[in-house]
Amino acid sequence: MPNSPADIRANLLAVRRRIDAACRAAGRAPGSVQLLAVSKTYPPAAVRAAEAAGQLAFGENYLQEALAKQAELADLPLEWHFIGPIQSNKTRELARAFAWVHGVDRLKIAHRLSDQRPPELPPLDVCVQVNISGEASKSGCLPSETAALCAAVATLPRLRLRGLMAIPAPVAADGDPRAPFRALRELFELVRSTGHAIDTISAGMSDDLEAAIAEGSTMVRVGSAIFGSRPRAG
Ligand SMILES: *Cc1c(COP(=O)(O)O)cnc(C)c1O
């Protein structure tokens, strides 16, 4: 069941404490990691409760659900991030309704988002999504394609390339939970070394944000640890 407003406030505090502790453990400045609250499948009232507790950036995966929520919450100064897979017939609305799009994984999508970003809005902040665990049938470009895709995205006038995003596959119990996040950071450093002023590693969720922060994540995307178990499968 979704949580009450009081639960959401307490959970947000607890997640912010986890982030701060992970930053300290990694010798990183507290505040070097942004929290994106993932509100997919949760009702507008849950977003309102989080906003009342000081959270302004929210992530959504499903376009129609996100647009309905945005309409109900238009009175709040929220920053919306699209973090789901992108279909090319949805780019026009994505380019209009979001501040960030995290799942850019092919050039065709990037071109459409740039062409369709309304002129009165600032450039759209984007991350290139990397299939860091090399899973078949998952979103994201291959690690080996990442630098070239970033170079092409960076030339598009109405996009601002901010960095890389990934959703690593679960690591086996005897594996190193930091390994996929380390691989993502190494790719980030490779892209940055080619002259792109990127500043964002979007990685880490409710169950693995500590491992992500230990390896340099700058934006964790957290849903269930804030809002409770999902009303339906996300
Ligand atoms: C659902 C989702 C999250 C949040 O997952 P939790 O386990 O609920 O924290 C983060 N990123 C993406 C891309 C998601 O789809």
mmCIF file of C-alpha atoms and ligand atoms in Angstrom:
data_model
loop_
_atom_site.group_PDB
_atom_site.id
_atom_site.type_symbol
_atom_site.label_atom_id
_atom_site.label_comp_id
_atom_site.label_asym_id
_atom_site.label_seq_id
_atom_site.Cartn_x
_atom_site.Cartn_y
_atom_site.Cartn_z
ATOM 1 C CA MET A 1 0.000 0.000 0.000
ATOM 2 C CA PRO A 2 1.184 3.566 -0.656
ATOM 3 C CA ASN A 3 2.342 5.380 2.437
ATOM 4 C CA SER A 4 0.651 8.185 4.361
ATOM 5 C CA PRO A 5 2.016 11.754 4.133
ATOM 6 C CA ALA A 6 3.704 11.296 7.526
ATOM 7 C CA ASP A 7 5.351 8.068 6.329
ATOM 8 C CA ILE A 8 6.523 9.754 3.140
ATOM 9 C CA ARG A 9 8.089 12.592 5.118
ATOM 10 C CA ALA A 10 9.861 10.144 7.457
ATOM 11 C CA ASN A 11 11.003 7.947 4.551
ATOM 12 C CA LEU A 12 12.380 10.955 2.675
ATOM 13 C CA LEU A 13 14.399 11.936 5.732
ATOM 14 C CA ALA A 14 15.687 8.377 6.067
ATOM 15 C CA VAL A 15 16.688 8.234 2.383
ATOM 16 C CA ARG A 16 18.455 11.601 2.641
ATOM 17 C CA ARG A 17 20.335 10.253 5.679
ATOM 18 C CA ARG A 18 21.342 7.148 3.718
ATOM 19 C CA ILE A 19 22.637 9.394 0.924
ATOM 20 C CA ASP A 20 24.594 11.562 3.360
ATOM 21 C CA ALA A 21 26.085 8.521 5.099
ATOM 22 C CA ALA A 22 27.098 7.003 1.765
ATOM 23 C CA CYS A 23 28.722 10.298 0.751
ATOM 24 C CA ARG A 24 30.676 10.440 4.014
ATOM 25 C CA ALA A 25 31.781 6.817 3.659
ATOM 26 C CA ALA A 26 33.038 7.605 0.153
ATOM 27 C CA GLY A 27 34.768 10.821 1.199
ATOM 28 C CA ARG A 28 32.384 12.823 -0.970
ATOM 29 C CA ALA A 29 30.734 16.118 -0.100
ATOM 30 C CA PRO A 30 27.228 15.682 1.281
ATOM 31 C CA GLY A 31 25.079 17.411 -1.281
ATOM 32 C CA SER A 32 27.091 16.044 -4.208
ATOM 33 C CA VAL A 33 24.271 13.545 -4.811
ATOM 34 C CA GLN A 34 20.812 14.636 -5.887
ATOM 35 C CA LEU A 35 17.713 12.674 -4.963
ATOM 36 C CA LEU A 36 15.182 12.009 -7.714
ATOM 37 C CA ALA A 37 11.935 10.738 -6.174
ATOM 38 C CA VAL A 38 10.441 8.121 -8.504
ATOM 39 C CA SER A 39 6.688 8.586 -8.320
ATOM 40 C CA LYS A 40 5.609 6.144 -11.050
ATOM 41 C CA THR A 41 2.445 4.250 -10.054
ATOM 42 C CA TYR A 42 1.908 6.436 -6.968
ATOM 43 C CA PRO A 43 -0.985 8.902 -6.822
ATOM 44 C CA PRO A 44 -0.648 12.683 -7.064
ATOM 45 C CA ALA A 45 -1.303 12.927 -3.307
ATOM 46 C CA ALA A 46 1.953 11.062 -2.669
ATOM 47 C CA VAL A 47 3.862 13.587 -4.778
ATOM 48 C CA ARG A 48 2.152 16.417 -2.918
ATOM 49 C CA ALA A 49 3.241 14.915 0.416
ATOM 50 C CA ALA A 50 6.838 14.629 -0.789
ATOM 51 C CA GLU A 51 6.798 18.214 -2.058
ATOM 52 C CA ALA A 52 5.540 19.386 1.337
ATOM 53 C CA ALA A 53 8.609 17.633 2.802
ATOM 54 C CA GLY A 54 10.918 19.583 0.492
ATOM 55 C CA GLN A 55 11.305 17.245 -2.512
ATOM 56 C CA LEU A 56 10.984 18.978 -5.907
ATOM 57 C CA ALA A 57 12.459 16.568 -8.492
ATOM 58 C CA PHE A 58 10.312 13.603 -9.548
ATOM 59 C CA GLY A 59 10.844 10.754 -11.993
ATOM 60 C CA GLU A 60 8.149 9.069 -14.078
ATOM 61 C CA ASN A 61 8.272 6.087 -16.473
ATOM 62 C CA TYR A 62 4.897 6.132 -18.225
ATOM 63 C CA LEU A 63 3.993 9.133 -20.356
ATOM 64 C CA GLN A 64 0.207 9.147 -20.002
ATOM 65 C CA GLU A 65 0.371 8.615 -16.245
ATOM 66 C CA ALA A 66 2.960 11.378 -15.948
ATOM 67 C CA LEU A 67 0.934 13.895 -17.969
ATOM 68 C CA ALA A 68 -2.164 13.267 -15.860
ATOM 69 C CA LYS A 69 -0.153 13.714 -12.657
ATOM 70 C CA GLN A 70 1.496 16.887 -13.933
ATOM 71 C CA ALA A 71 -1.917 18.354 -14.726
ATOM 72 C CA GLU A 72 -3.166 17.635 -11.204
ATOM 73 C CA LEU A 73 -0.018 19.107 -9.658
ATOM 74 C CA ALA A 74 0.376 22.151 -11.895
ATOM 75 C CA ASP A 75 0.211 24.455 -8.855
ATOM 76 C CA LEU A 76 3.523 23.071 -7.502
ATOM 77 C CA PRO A 77 7.030 24.112 -8.680
ATOM 78 C CA LEU A 78 8.122 20.588 -9.578
ATOM 79 C CA GLU A 79 10.940 19.413 -11.854
ATOM 80 C CA TRP A 80 9.893 16.367 -13.921
ATOM 81 C CA HIS A 81 12.318 13.744 -15.197
ATOM 82 C CA PHE A 82 11.322 11.030 -17.677
ATOM 83 C CA ILE A 83 13.190 7.824 -16.783
ATOM 84 C CA GLY A 84 11.285 5.176 -18.773
ATOM 85 C CA PRO A 85 11.979 3.585 -22.155
ATOM 86 C CA ILE A 86 11.317 6.004 -25.036
ATOM 87 C CA GLN A 87 9.133 5.229 -28.037
ATOM 88 C CA SER A 88 9.736 7.493 -31.004
ATOM 89 C CA ASN A 89 6.041 8.366 -31.328
ATOM 90 C CA LYS A 90 6.148 9.856 -27.792
ATOM 91 C CA THR A 91 9.062 12.234 -28.229
ATOM 92 C CA ARG A 92 6.989 15.332 -28.984
ATOM 93 C CA GLU A 93 5.214 15.154 -25.633
ATOM 94 C CA LEU A 94 8.403 14.217 -23.800
ATOM 95 C CA ALA A 95 10.175 17.239 -25.269
ATOM 96 C CA ARG A 96 7.358 19.504 -24.143
ATOM 97 C CA ALA A 97 6.501 18.165 -20.690
ATOM 98 C CA PHE A 98 9.819 17.261 -19.032
ATOM 99 C CA ALA A 99 12.953 19.066 -17.837
ATOM 100 C CA TRP A 100 15.106 15.940 -18.157
ATOM 101 C CA VAL A 101 14.993 12.730 -20.197
ATOM 102 C CA HIS A 102 17.305 9.996 -18.850
ATOM 103 C CA GLY A 103 16.764 7.165 -21.339
ATOM 104 C CA VAL A 104 18.246 8.460 -24.601
ATOM 105 C CA ASP A 105 19.781 5.357 -26.155
ATOM 106 C CA ARG A 106 19.759 5.993 -29.912
ATOM 107 C CA LEU A 107 20.441 8.912 -32.176
ATOM 108 C CA LYS A 108 17.017 8.909 -33.837
ATOM 109 C CA ILE A 109 15.389 9.622 -30.459
ATOM 110 C CA ALA A 110 17.897 12.349 -29.678
ATOM 111 C CA HIS A 111 17.252 14.081 -33.010
ATOM 112 C CA ARG A 112 13.507 14.002 -32.493
ATOM 113 C CA LEU A 113 13.768 15.383 -28.940
ATOM 114 C CA SER A 114 16.028 18.213 -30.113
ATOM 115 C CA ASP A 115 13.818 19.068 -33.102
ATOM 116 C CA GLN A 116 10.679 18.971 -30.952
ATOM 117 C CA ARG A 117 11.865 20.864 -27.867
ATOM 118 C CA PRO A 118 9.648 23.977 -27.800
ATOM 119 C CA PRO A 119 11.645 27.164 -28.524
ATOM 120 C CA GLU A 120 10.343 28.960 -25.431
ATOM 121 C CA LEU A 121 11.830 26.312 -23.116
ATOM 122 C CA PRO A 122 15.514 25.938 -22.203
ATOM 123 C CA PRO A 123 17.399 23.057 -23.856
ATOM 124 C CA LEU A 124 16.261 19.642 -22.649
ATOM 125 C CA ASP A 125 18.670 18.030 -20.172
ATOM 126 C CA VAL A 126 19.421 14.468 -21.265
ATOM 127 C CA CYS A 127 21.383 11.441 -20.142
ATOM 128 C CA VAL A 128 22.488 8.693 -22.488
ATOM 129 C CA GLN A 129 21.314 5.352 -21.123
ATOM 130 C CA VAL A 130 23.891 2.575 -21.135
ATOM 131 C CA ASN A 131 23.050 -1.130 -21.012
ATOM 132 C CA ILE A 132 25.846 -1.526 -18.505
ATOM 133 C CA SER A 133 25.138 -5.170 -17.687
ATOM 134 C CA GLY A 134 24.832 -6.126 -21.363
ATOM 135 C CA GLU A 135 21.392 -7.665 -20.938
ATOM 136 C CA ALA A 136 19.654 -8.797 -24.105
ATOM 137 C CA SER A 137 16.322 -7.015 -24.707
ATOM 138 C CA LYS A 138 17.064 -4.197 -22.266
ATOM 139 C CA SER A 139 17.107 -0.484 -23.060
ATOM 140 C CA GLY A 140 20.373 1.352 -23.365
ATOM 141 C CA CYS A 141 23.196 1.577 -25.850
ATOM 142 C CA LEU A 142 26.132 -0.802 -25.613
ATOM 143 C CA PRO A 143 29.095 0.389 -23.555
ATOM 144 C CA SER A 144 31.186 0.294 -26.739
ATOM 145 C CA GLU A 145 28.722 2.651 -28.499
ATOM 146 C CA THR A 146 28.445 5.149 -25.676
ATOM 147 C CA ALA A 147 31.219 7.604 -26.537
ATOM 148 C CA ALA A 148 30.084 7.959 -30.154
ATOM 149 C CA LEU A 149 26.439 8.420 -29.189
ATOM 150 C CA CYS A 150 27.386 11.053 -26.595
ATOM 151 C CA ALA A 151 29.481 12.920 -29.172
ATOM 152 C CA ALA A 152 26.534 12.995 -31.579
ATOM 153 C CA VAL A 153 23.998 14.011 -28.905
ATOM 154 C CA ALA A 154 26.260 16.829 -27.756
ATOM 155 C CA THR A 155 26.018 18.486 -31.188
ATOM 156 C CA LEU A 156 22.203 18.782 -31.085
ATOM 157 C CA PRO A 157 21.153 22.374 -30.444
ATOM 158 C CA ARG A 158 18.115 21.865 -28.240
ATOM 159 C CA LEU A 159 19.589 19.172 -25.993
ATOM 160 C CA ARG A 160 22.082 19.546 -23.184
ATOM 161 C CA LEU A 161 24.066 16.350 -22.625
ATOM 162 C CA ARG A 162 24.359 15.972 -18.843
ATOM 163 C CA GLY A 163 25.802 12.473 -18.495
ATOM 164 C CA LEU A 164 25.037 8.773 -18.336
ATOM 165 C CA MET A 165 22.221 6.721 -16.861
ATOM 166 C CA ALA A 166 22.013 2.984 -16.170
ATOM 167 C CA ILE A 167 19.828 0.362 -14.511
ATOM 168 C CA PRO A 168 22.266 -2.462 -13.689
ATOM 169 C CA ALA A 169 21.025 -6.036 -13.544
ATOM 170 C CA PRO A 170 20.932 -7.496 -10.018
ATOM 171 C CA VAL A 171 24.385 -8.710 -8.993
ATOM 172 C CA ALA A 172 24.723 -12.339 -7.833
ATOM 173 C CA ALA A 173 24.931 -12.795 -4.054
ATOM 174 C CA ASP A 174 28.646 -13.614 -4.242
ATOM 175 C CA GLY A 175 29.335 -10.825 -6.778
ATOM 176 C CA ASP A 176 30.600 -7.290 -6.263
ATOM 177 C CA PRO A 177 27.572 -4.976 -5.999
ATOM 178 C CA ARG A 178 29.731 -2.014 -6.998
ATOM 179 C CA ALA A 179 31.050 -3.540 -10.230
ATOM 180 C CA PRO A 180 28.370 -2.253 -12.646
ATOM 181 C CA PHE A 181 28.480 1.222 -11.083
ATOM 182 C CA ARG A 182 32.268 1.241 -11.403
ATOM 183 C CA ALA A 183 31.962 0.327 -15.097
ATOM 184 C CA LEU A 184 29.477 3.166 -15.564
ATOM 185 C CA ARG A 185 31.800 5.667 -13.872
ATOM 186 C CA GLU A 186 34.693 4.551 -16.052
ATOM 187 C CA LEU A 187 32.576 5.151 -19.150
ATOM 188 C CA PHE A 188 31.557 8.551 -17.766
ATOM 189 C CA GLU A 189 35.218 9.463 -17.278
ATOM 190 C CA LEU A 190 36.044 8.263 -20.781
ATOM 191 C CA VAL A 191 33.326 10.478 -22.297
ATOM 192 C CA ARG A 192 34.378 13.423 -20.159
ATOM 193 C CA SER A 193 38.001 12.989 -21.173
ATOM 194 C CA THR A 194 36.979 13.566 -24.787
ATOM 195 C CA GLY A 195 35.964 17.129 -23.921
ATOM 196 C CA HIS A 196 32.293 16.898 -22.980
ATOM 197 C CA ALA A 197 31.386 18.928 -19.888
ATOM 198 C CA ILE A 198 29.114 16.266 -18.412
ATOM 199 C CA ASP A 199 28.272 16.284 -14.705
ATOM 200 C CA THR A 200 25.673 13.563 -14.090
ATOM 201 C CA ILE A 201 25.807 9.852 -13.330
ATOM 202 C CA SER A 202 22.165 8.791 -12.882
ATOM 203 C CA ALA A 203 22.370 5.473 -11.054
ATOM 204 C CA GLY A 204 21.270 3.820 -7.827
ATOM 205 C CA MET A 205 17.779 2.967 -6.605
ATOM 206 C CA SER A 206 16.141 2.004 -3.289
ATOM 207 C CA ASP A 207 18.161 -1.185 -2.852
ATOM 208 C CA ASP A 208 21.573 -0.203 -4.189
ATOM 209 C CA LEU A 209 22.049 3.535 -3.727
ATOM 210 C CA GLU A 210 25.027 3.028 -1.368
ATOM 211 C CA ALA A 211 26.962 1.004 -3.962
ATOM 212 C CA ALA A 212 26.120 3.584 -6.634
ATOM 213 C CA ILE A 213 27.270 6.517 -4.489
ATOM 214 C CA ALA A 214 30.474 4.698 -3.552
ATOM 215 C CA GLU A 215 31.257 4.600 -7.294
ATOM 216 C CA GLY A 216 30.439 8.219 -8.030
ATOM 217 C CA SER A 217 26.713 8.410 -8.799
ATOM 218 C CA THR A 218 25.496 12.019 -8.694
ATOM 219 C CA MET A 219 21.774 11.314 -8.949
ATOM 220 C CA VAL A 220 19.967 8.421 -7.289
ATOM 221 C CA ARG A 221 16.458 7.493 -8.435
ATOM 222 C CA VAL A 222 14.465 6.246 -5.450
ATOM 223 C CA GLY A 223 10.838 5.112 -5.442
ATOM 224 C CA SER A 224 9.729 2.399 -3.052
ATOM 225 C CA ALA A 225 11.990 3.474 -0.159
ATOM 226 C CA ILE A 226 10.094 6.785 -0.173
ATOM 227 C CA PHE A 227 6.575 5.904 -1.248
ATOM 228 C CA GLY A 228 6.146 2.294 -0.088
ATOM 229 C CA SER A 229 5.572 -0.848 -2.103
ATOM 230 C CA ARG A 230 3.992 -0.151 -5.477
ATOM 231 C CA PRO A 231 0.226 -0.321 -5.978
ATOM 232 C CA ARG A 232 0.922 -2.189 -9.241
ATOM 233 C CA ALA A 233 3.943 -3.607 -10.978
ATOM 234 C CA GLY A 234 6.292 -0.878 -12.133
HETATM 235 C C1 LIG B 1 11.161 2.293 -10.803
HETATM 236 C C2 LIG B 1 12.469 2.872 -11.155
HETATM 237 C C3 LIG B 1 13.314 3.392 -10.161
HETATM 238 C C4 LIG B 1 13.009 3.327 -8.678
HETATM 239 O O1 LIG B 1 13.053 2.018 -8.218
HETATM 240 P P1 LIG B 1 12.870 1.693 -6.642
HETATM 241 O O2 LIG B 1 13.414 0.330 -6.521
HETATM 242 O O3 LIG B 1 11.420 1.789 -6.365
HETATM 243 O O4 LIG B 1 13.648 2.697 -5.884
HETATM 244 C C5 LIG B 1 14.507 3.985 -10.575
HETATM 245 N N1 LIG B 1 14.836 4.056 -11.878
HETATM 246 C C6 LIG B 1 14.051 3.577 -12.842
HETATM 247 C C7 LIG B 1 14.469 3.705 -14.274
HETATM 248 C C8 LIG B 1 12.850 2.961 -12.521
HETATM 249 O O5 LIG B 1 12.079 2.469 -13.495
#
